[in-house]
Coordinates of C-alpha atoms in Angstrom, one line a residue:
M132 CA 0.1 0.2 0.1
F133 CA 1.3 3.7 -0.2
G134 CA 3.1 5.1 2.1
C135 CA 2.4 2.7 4.9
S136 CA 4.4 3.4 8.3
A137 CA 4.9 1.7 11.4
S138 CA 6.5 4.5 12.6
A139 CA 3.4 5.8 14.7
G140 CA 0.4 4.0 16.7
W141 CA -2.4 3.8 18.9
L142 CA -2.2 6.6 21.2
T143 CA -3.0 4.9 24.6
G144 CA -3.5 6.3 28.6
A145 CA -5.4 9.2 29.7
S146 CA -2.6 11.4 31.1
D147 CA -2.0 14.9 30.0
E148 CA -5.4 14.9 27.6
S149 CA -6.2 17.7 25.4
N150 CA -9.5 18.6 23.4
W151 CA -11.3 15.7 22.1
G152 CA -9.8 13.2 24.1
H153 CA -6.2 13.1 23.0
S154 CA -3.2 12.1 25.3
M155 CA 0.7 12.8 25.2
N156 CA 1.6 9.5 25.7
E157 CA 4.4 8.1 23.5
P158 CA 2.4 6.2 20.5
E159 CA 2.9 2.4 19.9
R160 CA 3.4 0.9 16.7
I161 CA 0.9 -0.1 14.5
D162 CA 0.8 -3.5 12.6
A163 CA 0.3 -3.3 8.9
G164 CA -2.4 -5.5 9.0
R165 CA -4.5 -3.2 10.5
M166 CA -3.9 0.0 8.4
S167 CA -6.9 -1.1 6.4
E168 CA -9.2 -0.4 9.4
A169 CA -11.6 2.6 9.9
P170 CA -12.4 2.6 13.5
L171 CA -13.9 6.1 13.2
V172 CA -16.5 5.0 10.6
D173 CA -17.5 2.2 12.5
A174 CA -17.8 4.1 15.8
W175 CA -20.0 6.6 13.8
Q176 CA -22.1 3.8 11.9
R177 CA -22.7 2.2 15.6
G178 CA -23.7 5.7 16.5
R179 CA -26.2 6.1 14.0
S180 CA -27.7 2.5 14.0
R181 CA -28.5 3.4 17.8
R182 CA -30.9 6.0 17.2
M183 CA -30.5 7.5 20.6
R184 CA -32.9 10.1 21.6
P185 CA -30.4 12.2 23.2
L186 CA -31.0 14.5 26.8
Q187 CA -27.8 16.7 25.4
I188 CA -27.1 18.5 22.1
P189 CA -27.6 18.3 19.4
G190 CA -30.8 20.3 19.2
H191 CA -31.9 18.3 16.2
K192 CA -31.9 15.7 18.4
N193 CA -31.7 12.8 15.6
R194 CA -34.9 13.1 14.5
F195 CA -34.1 13.4 10.9
A196 CA -32.2 10.3 10.7
D197 CA -35.4 8.3 10.4
G198 CA -37.2 10.6 8.0
A199 CA -39.8 12.3 10.7
D200 CA -42.4 14.5 9.7
V201 CA -40.9 17.1 12.7
L202 CA -40.5 20.8 12.5
G203 CA -38.0 21.8 10.1
S204 CA -38.1 18.3 8.3
D205 CA -39.0 20.2 4.4
L206 CA -35.4 22.2 4.8
L207 CA -33.2 20.5 7.3
G208 CA -34.1 16.8 6.6
D209 CA -31.5 16.1 3.7
L210 CA -29.3 18.1 5.1
V211 CA -28.7 17.1 9.0
R212 CA -29.8 13.3 8.4
D213 CA -26.0 12.1 9.3
D214 CA -25.0 14.5 11.0
I215 CA -23.7 12.4 14.1
P216 CA -22.0 14.4 17.3
L217 CA -18.8 13.0 18.2
Q218 CA -18.9 13.5 21.8
G219 CA -22.4 11.9 22.8
G220 CA -22.5 9.9 18.9
A221 CA -20.0 8.2 17.9
D222 CA -18.0 8.4 20.9
D223 CA -19.0 8.7 24.7
N224 CA -19.0 11.8 26.8
A225 CA -15.8 10.8 28.1
Y226 CA -14.2 10.0 24.7
R227 CA -13.7 6.3 26.3
G228 CA -13.3 4.7 22.8
R229 CA -10.9 6.6 21.6
Y230 CA -11.8 6.1 18.3
L231 CA -10.8 9.7 16.6
E232 CA -7.4 9.2 18.1
Q233 CA -6.8 6.0 16.7
A234 CA -8.0 7.4 13.4
E235 CA -5.6 9.9 13.2
A236 CA -2.3 7.6 14.2
L237 CA -3.4 5.3 11.1
W238 CA -3.5 8.6 8.8
A239 CA 0.0 9.4 10.3
S240 CA 1.2 5.9 9.4
S241 CA -0.2 6.1 6.2
V242 CA 1.5 8.8 5.5
G243 CA 4.8 8.2 7.3
G244 CA 4.4 10.8 9.8
D245 CA 4.7 10.4 13.6
H246 CA 1.7 12.4 14.9
S247 CA -1.4 13.8 12.7
R248 CA -4.9 15.7 13.9
F249 CA -7.8 15.8 11.8
L250 CA -9.2 19.1 11.3
V251 CA -12.7 20.3 10.5
G252 CA -12.0 24.1 9.4
G253 CA -9.9 23.2 6.0
S254 CA -6.0 23.4 5.9
S255 CA -6.6 26.9 7.1
Q256 CA -6.7 25.8 10.5
G257 CA -3.7 23.2 9.8
N258 CA -1.3 26.5 8.8
I259 CA -2.8 28.2 11.4
S260 CA -2.1 25.6 14.2
A261 CA 1.2 24.9 12.7
L262 CA 2.6 28.4 12.5
T263 CA 1.5 28.8 16.2
A264 CA 3.1 25.5 16.9
A265 CA 6.6 26.4 15.3
G266 CA 6.2 30.0 16.0
G267 CA 5.7 32.8 19.0
P268 CA 5.9 36.3 19.9
G269 CA 8.9 37.9 18.4
L270 CA 9.8 34.9 16.3
R271 CA 11.1 35.2 12.9
I272 CA 9.5 32.8 10.0
A273 CA 10.3 33.1 6.6
V274 CA 6.8 32.5 4.6
D275 CA 6.5 32.3 0.9
R276 CA 4.4 35.6 0.0
T277 CA 2.6 33.6 -2.4
S278 CA 1.1 31.5 0.6
H279 CA -2.9 31.5 1.1
R280 CA -4.3 34.0 3.4
S281 CA -4.1 31.6 6.0
A282 CA -0.5 32.0 6.9
L283 CA -1.5 35.7 7.7
A284 CA -3.5 34.4 10.1
G285 CA -1.3 31.8 11.6
L286 CA 1.5 34.8 12.1
V287 CA -1.3 37.1 13.9
V288 CA -2.4 34.5 16.0
S289 CA 1.2 33.1 16.8
G290 CA 2.6 36.7 16.9
S291 CA 5.5 35.8 14.7
T292 CA 7.0 38.4 12.6
P293 CA 7.2 37.3 8.6
E294 CA 10.5 37.7 6.5
W295 CA 9.3 37.4 2.9
V296 CA 10.6 35.4 0.6
Y297 CA 9.5 34.8 -3.4
P298 CA 8.9 32.1 -5.8
V299 CA 10.7 31.8 -9.3
I300 CA 8.1 32.9 -11.7
H301 CA 8.3 31.4 -15.2
P302 CA 9.7 34.4 -17.3
E303 CA 7.1 34.0 -20.0
F304 CA 4.0 32.5 -18.3
G305 CA 4.3 34.3 -14.8
L306 CA 3.1 31.5 -12.8
P307 CA 4.9 30.8 -9.6
L308 CA 7.5 27.5 -9.9
G309 CA 7.9 27.2 -6.0
V310 CA 10.7 28.8 -3.5
A311 CA 14.5 27.9 -4.4
A312 CA 16.9 26.7 -1.8
E313 CA 19.4 28.4 -3.6
S314 CA 17.4 31.4 -3.4
L315 CA 17.3 31.6 0.7
G316 CA 20.8 32.7 1.3
E317 CA 21.7 33.7 4.9
L318 CA 18.5 31.8 7.3
G319 CA 19.8 34.1 10.1
D320 CA 17.5 34.2 13.3
V321 CA 14.5 32.6 11.4
V322 CA 12.8 29.0 13.5
A323 CA 11.3 28.0 10.2
L324 CA 10.3 28.3 6.6
F325 CA 7.0 28.1 5.3
V326 CA 6.2 27.0 1.5
T327 CA 3.4 26.1 -0.3
S328 CA 3.9 22.4 -2.4
P329 CA 2.0 21.8 -4.8
T330 CA 0.8 25.3 -5.4
Y331 CA -2.2 26.6 -7.2
V332 CA -1.4 26.0 -10.5
G333 CA 0.3 22.6 -10.1
T334 CA 3.8 23.5 -10.1
M335 CA 5.8 21.5 -7.2
T336 CA 9.0 22.9 -5.1
D337 CA 11.7 21.1 -4.3
V338 CA 10.8 20.2 -0.9
R339 CA 13.9 17.9 -0.2
A340 CA 16.0 20.4 -1.2
L341 CA 14.5 23.1 1.2
A342 CA 14.4 20.3 3.9
D343 CA 18.3 19.5 3.3
R344 CA 18.7 23.7 3.8
C345 CA 16.3 24.0 6.9
H346 CA 17.9 20.7 8.6
A347 CA 21.3 21.7 7.9
A348 CA 20.5 25.2 10.0
D349 CA 18.4 23.2 12.6
R350 CA 15.7 25.1 11.5
T351 CA 12.0 23.6 10.9
L352 CA 10.4 23.5 7.6
I353 CA 6.4 23.8 7.4
V354 CA 4.7 22.5 4.0
D355 CA 1.3 24.2 2.9
Q356 CA 0.1 20.6 0.8
A357 CA -3.7 21.6 0.8
W358 CA -3.7 20.6 -3.0
G359 CA -1.6 17.4 -2.4
A360 CA -3.3 15.1 0.0
H361 CA -2.9 12.4 -2.6
L362 CA 0.8 12.5 -2.7
G363 CA 1.2 11.6 0.7
F364 CA -0.3 8.1 -0.4
M365 CA 2.3 8.0 -3.5
P366 CA 6.1 6.9 -2.0
G367 CA 8.6 10.0 -2.3
F368 CA 6.4 12.4 -3.5
G369 CA 4.9 13.6 -0.3
A370 CA 6.4 16.9 1.5
L371 CA 6.9 14.6 4.8
A372 CA 8.3 12.1 2.7
Q373 CA 11.2 14.5 1.5
G374 CA 11.7 15.7 4.9
A375 CA 9.2 18.4 6.0
D376 CA 9.1 18.7 9.4
I377 CA 5.2 19.3 9.4
V378 CA 2.8 19.2 6.8
T379 CA -1.0 20.3 6.5
T380 CA -3.2 18.7 3.7
S381 CA -6.9 19.1 2.5
V382 CA -8.8 15.7 2.1
H383 CA -11.6 17.0 0.5
K384 CA -9.5 18.9 -2.2
A385 CA -7.9 16.0 -4.4
L386 CA -9.2 13.2 -2.3
M387 CA -13.1 12.4 -1.2
G388 CA -13.8 14.0 2.2
Y389 CA -16.3 16.2 3.4
S390 CA -15.6 19.8 2.4
Q391 CA -13.3 21.9 5.4
T392 CA -11.8 18.5 6.3
A393 CA -8.1 18.9 6.4
V394 CA -5.5 17.3 8.5
V395 CA -2.2 18.6 10.2
T396 CA 0.9 16.0 10.6
V397 CA 4.3 16.1 12.1
R398 CA 7.2 13.9 11.9
G399 CA 10.8 14.2 13.6
D400 CA 11.0 16.2 16.5
R401 CA 11.9 19.5 15.6
I402 CA 8.0 20.0 16.1
N403 CA 6.8 19.1 19.7
A404 CA 3.4 17.1 19.1
A405 CA 2.3 18.2 22.2
R406 CA 2.6 21.9 21.4
L407 CA 1.0 21.2 17.8
D408 CA -1.8 20.1 19.9
R409 CA -2.3 22.8 21.7
A410 CA -2.3 25.4 18.8
V411 CA -4.8 22.8 16.8
D412 CA -7.2 23.0 20.1
L413 CA -6.7 26.8 20.2
T414 CA -8.4 26.9 16.7
A415 CA -11.0 24.1 17.2
T416 CA -14.6 23.5 17.9
T417 CA -15.5 21.6 21.2
S418 CA -18.4 20.2 19.2
P419 CA -16.8 18.3 16.4
S420 CA -19.4 16.7 13.9
A421 CA -18.0 12.8 13.9
T422 CA -19.3 12.9 9.8
L423 CA -17.2 14.9 8.9
L424 CA -14.0 13.7 10.6
A425 CA -15.1 9.9 10.0
S426 CA -14.9 11.1 6.4
I427 CA -11.1 11.7 7.1
D428 CA -11.0 8.2 8.5
A429 CA -13.0 6.8 5.5
T430 CA -10.8 8.0 2.8
R431 CA -7.7 6.9 4.9
A432 CA -9.1 3.8 4.6
V433 CA -9.8 3.8 1.3
M434 CA -6.5 5.0 0.1
D435 CA -4.9 2.2 1.9
R436 CA -7.3 -0.9 0.5
H437 CA -7.5 1.1 -3.2
G438 CA -4.9 4.0 -3.3
E439 CA -2.5 2.6 -5.8
S440 CA -4.7 1.1 -8.4
A441 CA -7.0 4.7 -8.1
L442 CA -4.2 6.9 -8.5
S443 CA -2.6 5.0 -11.2
A444 CA -5.6 5.0 -13.3
A445 CA -6.6 8.9 -12.4
I446 CA -3.0 9.9 -13.3
E447 CA -3.1 7.9 -16.6
A448 CA -6.6 9.5 -17.7
T449 CA -5.2 13.0 -17.1
S450 CA -2.1 13.0 -18.6
R451 CA -3.7 11.5 -21.8
M452 CA -6.0 14.8 -21.4
R453 CA -2.4 16.5 -21.3
A454 CA -1.5 14.7 -24.7
G455 CA -4.4 15.6 -26.2
L456 CA -4.5 19.1 -25.4
R457 CA -0.9 19.4 -26.4
Q458 CA -1.5 19.0 -30.0
V459 CA -3.8 22.2 -30.0
R460 CA -1.9 24.9 -32.3
G461 CA -0.5 27.6 -29.7
L462 CA -2.0 26.2 -26.1
V463 CA 0.6 25.6 -23.6
V464 CA -0.1 22.6 -21.1
V465 CA 1.8 23.6 -17.9
D466 CA 3.1 20.6 -16.7
E467 CA 6.6 18.5 -16.2
A468 CA 7.4 18.1 -19.9
E469 CA 6.9 22.1 -20.2
L470 CA 8.8 23.3 -17.5
G471 CA 11.3 20.2 -16.7
Q472 CA 10.5 20.1 -13.2
P473 CA 7.7 18.1 -11.0
C474 CA 4.2 19.3 -10.9
D475 CA 0.7 17.8 -9.5
P476 CA -0.1 14.6 -11.5
L477 CA -3.5 15.5 -11.0
K478 CA -3.8 19.1 -12.0
L479 CA -4.4 20.7 -15.4
T480 CA -3.1 24.4 -16.0
L481 CA -3.5 25.5 -19.7
W482 CA -1.9 28.9 -20.5
L483 CA -3.6 30.4 -23.3
P484 CA -1.9 33.5 -24.9
R485 CA -1.1 32.1 -27.7
T486 CA -4.3 30.9 -29.0
G487 CA -5.9 34.1 -28.3
V488 CA -8.4 32.8 -26.0
D489 CA -9.4 34.5 -22.7
G490 CA -9.5 32.2 -19.8
V491 CA -12.1 34.2 -17.9
E492 CA -14.7 33.5 -21.0
L493 CA -13.5 29.9 -21.4
A494 CA -14.4 29.2 -17.7
G495 CA -18.0 31.3 -18.4
L496 CA -18.6 28.8 -21.3
L497 CA -17.6 25.6 -19.4
W498 CA -19.7 26.5 -16.2
A499 CA -22.7 27.1 -18.8
Q500 CA -22.1 23.3 -19.4
G501 CA -21.8 22.3 -15.8
H502 CA -18.5 22.2 -15.3
G503 CA -16.7 24.4 -13.1
V504 CA -12.8 24.8 -12.8
E505 CA -10.7 25.9 -9.9
A506 CA -9.6 29.4 -11.4
A507 CA -9.2 31.4 -14.7
D508 CA -7.9 34.9 -15.6
A509 CA -6.9 36.4 -19.0
D510 CA -3.9 33.8 -19.2
S511 CA -4.7 30.8 -17.6
I512 CA -7.3 28.3 -16.8
V513 CA -6.6 25.4 -14.0
M514 CA -8.5 22.5 -13.1
T515 CA -8.2 19.4 -10.5
L516 CA -9.0 16.1 -11.6
S517 CA -9.4 13.4 -8.7
M518 CA -9.7 9.6 -8.6
L519 CA -13.4 9.9 -9.5
D520 CA -12.8 11.4 -12.7
E521 CA -13.2 8.5 -15.1
P522 CA -10.8 8.1 -18.2
E523 CA -14.4 8.1 -20.2
F524 CA -14.9 11.7 -18.3
C525 CA -11.5 12.9 -19.0
A526 CA -11.7 11.9 -22.8
E527 CA -15.4 13.6 -22.6
M528 CA -13.7 17.0 -21.2
T529 CA -10.6 17.2 -23.9
D530 CA -12.7 17.1 -26.6
L531 CA -15.3 19.8 -24.7
L532 CA -12.1 22.0 -24.3
L533 CA -11.1 21.1 -27.9
S534 CA -14.0 22.6 -29.2
L535 CA -14.3 25.5 -26.8
I536 CA -11.1 26.6 -27.6
E537 CA -11.3 26.5 -31.5
R538 CA -14.8 28.5 -31.3
I539 CA -13.3 31.3 -29.3
R540 CA -9.6 31.6 -30.6
G541 CA -8.2 34.5 -31.8
D542 CA -5.0 36.4 -32.4
S543 CA -1.9 35.2 -30.5
R544 CA -1.6 38.2 -28.1
P545 CA 0.9 39.4 -25.2
P546 CA 0.6 37.6 -21.7
A547 CA -0.9 40.0 -19.1
P548 CA 0.2 37.7 -16.1
A549 CA -1.7 38.0 -12.6
A550 CA -0.1 40.4 -9.9
L551 CA -0.7 38.5 -7.1
W552 CA 2.0 35.9 -8.0
Q553 CA 4.5 38.7 -8.2
V554 CA 3.8 40.8 -5.4
V555 CA 7.3 42.2 -3.6
P556 CA 5.4 44.4 -0.5
D557 CA 6.6 47.5 1.1
V558 CA 6.5 45.9 4.7
V559 CA 5.9 48.9 7.2
M560 CA 4.6 46.7 10.0
T561 CA 3.8 42.9 11.0
P562 CA 0.6 41.1 10.5
R563 CA -0.4 41.3 13.8
D564 CA 0.8 44.6 14.9
A565 CA -1.6 46.2 11.9
F566 CA -4.3 43.6 12.9
F567 CA -4.8 45.1 16.3
A568 CA -3.6 48.6 15.5
P569 CA -5.9 51.6 15.4
R570 CA -7.8 51.8 12.0
R571 CA -9.6 53.9 10.4
R572 CA -11.6 54.0 6.6
I573 CA -10.7 55.9 3.6
P574 CA -11.3 55.7 0.0
L575 CA -9.1 53.1 -1.8
A576 CA -8.3 55.7 -4.1
A577 CA -7.1 58.2 -1.9
A578 CA -5.3 55.5 0.2
V579 CA -1.2 55.6 -1.4
G580 CA 1.0 55.8 0.6
E581 CA -1.4 54.9 4.1
V582 CA -0.3 51.5 5.5
S583 CA -3.1 48.7 4.9
A584 CA -5.0 47.4 8.1
E585 CA -6.1 44.6 6.2
Q586 CA -5.8 42.3 3.1
F587 CA -6.9 42.1 -0.5
C588 CA -7.2 38.4 -1.6
P589 CA -8.1 37.4 -4.9
Y590 CA -10.2 34.2 -4.6
P591 CA -9.4 31.8 -5.7
P592 CA -6.6 31.3 -4.7
G593 CA -6.8 33.4 -1.6
V594 CA -3.3 34.8 -2.5
P595 CA -3.0 38.3 -0.7
L596 CA -2.6 41.0 -3.3
L597 CA -2.4 43.4 -0.1
A598 CA -1.6 42.2 3.5
P599 CA -1.9 44.0 7.3
G600 CA 1.3 46.1 7.5
E601 CA 2.1 46.7 3.7
R602 CA 2.1 50.2 2.1
I603 CA -0.5 50.9 -0.3
T604 CA 1.3 51.4 -3.9
A605 CA -0.7 52.9 -6.6
E606 CA -0.1 49.6 -8.4
V607 CA -1.8 47.4 -5.4
V608 CA -4.5 50.1 -6.0
R609 CA -4.7 49.4 -9.7
D610 CA -4.3 45.2 -9.4
I611 CA -6.9 45.2 -6.9
A612 CA -9.4 47.2 -9.2
A613 CA -8.0 44.8 -11.8
A614 CA -8.8 41.8 -9.8
G615 CA -11.9 42.6 -8.8
R616 CA -13.3 43.2 -12.7
I617 CA -12.5 39.6 -13.3
G618 CA -13.6 37.8 -10.1
R619 CA -14.0 38.2 -6.5
V620 CA -11.7 39.8 -4.0
A621 CA -12.2 38.2 -0.8
Y622 CA -11.0 39.2 3.1
C623 CA -11.5 42.6 2.6
S624 CA -13.9 44.7 4.8
D625 CA -15.7 46.6 1.6
P626 CA -16.6 44.0 -1.1
T627 CA -17.2 47.2 -3.5
L628 CA -13.3 47.7 -3.6
E629 CA -14.2 51.8 -3.3
S630 CA -12.8 52.0 0.4
V631 CA -10.1 50.3 2.7
E632 CA -9.2 50.4 6.2
I633 CA -5.8 51.9 7.0
V634 CA -3.4 52.1 10.4
S635 CA -4.0 55.5 12.0
G636 CA -2.0 57.3 14.6

């Protein structure tokens, strides 16, 4: 099976417990024969079959599980029918079964980690937890400036000071290729490095080189692998296998978990597991849904049972899509063959300027036929494939893309690369200081020269054009307006983009 390791196991004992019944005892080893088990799924199924009428939360009292005609059943019945809480549902109030803990240990073992925590706040929660576990007030962390906005949240929560580092940008395509180890220079007083791999467009950083660089200086490497959960089940491909110390990954993106499910995993002793647990518990709900959490356990069991064959088939189908699309005159398929570096085998990114096609227009035509894409701008369109995209579907999508591109083809044009991948900010204060500073609102057009108290993130992908604590320039104002014309700019206080909150005083 992919990535099966016996380095982690059932976390037993009841001392020093954190939220959701986790113990701080050293893990035991898991027998390889148990890797296809799904203890939390089994507990969820038992909880559902009991049909309890609880004298405790949840307020829906499991009444929708049996299709009862009760208050709200017309609107809520289908939505919450399978909602089983972890506490008092899949497990008892004291978490005596420790089913979640067992499931987390199985995940860690499958991906070659030592300790994992399941998350219901997405990889955003994992990134905040990782940065909080690795950093602290006044500590410096080198952070890829093209990281997801959750990295900013982690800096605010932890109080760490960012030292921005920048990925290599393709000279023609304007897309990020990853942070190069040789570009880091001296690590100085930074305690950790935070990078994203795979990137949103599918390019992959040389994590092994970064790990060697960090570990030679006794520094911690954190990898946001939100888009690469499948890589952890491919021997040698995942960030943990390449030497990362702590990795966050989304189970709902490339795999099959419920939306917003994710896992954060540590390997080695540079990040103390108990410290990570405290950081996760700081950001976690105290009323977790066993339904969401069990979908992570189920996904891991499916991967341990069938992952090798399913991934091989999906990668082959995606490769055939690339081969077919590569025949289109002027179309660039952004992959390993084109770039000469590793790329996510299930991400399909097309670069369009030589075809004269506008990516936003192409995405709109696909949407009209029932096929949403991850992201699109004038130059590119990004699509994600998975193990549930059959070869027949991939072939159908190849034909559809071919016909649509030919329908709207135009003259070759100069590229207009997205600004968010190329931001080099003028940093005035830390994100945390800006977050808590006094603020006032002024028109964005009049804000040049001021210090932003908030962030502006084109979404997708959620990478900030402007972060708290950065000086607002005329170029930033222009780029925010341009991003707003083609899509959503999120996490700013004024969705019209007409005003901005600045640091005052």
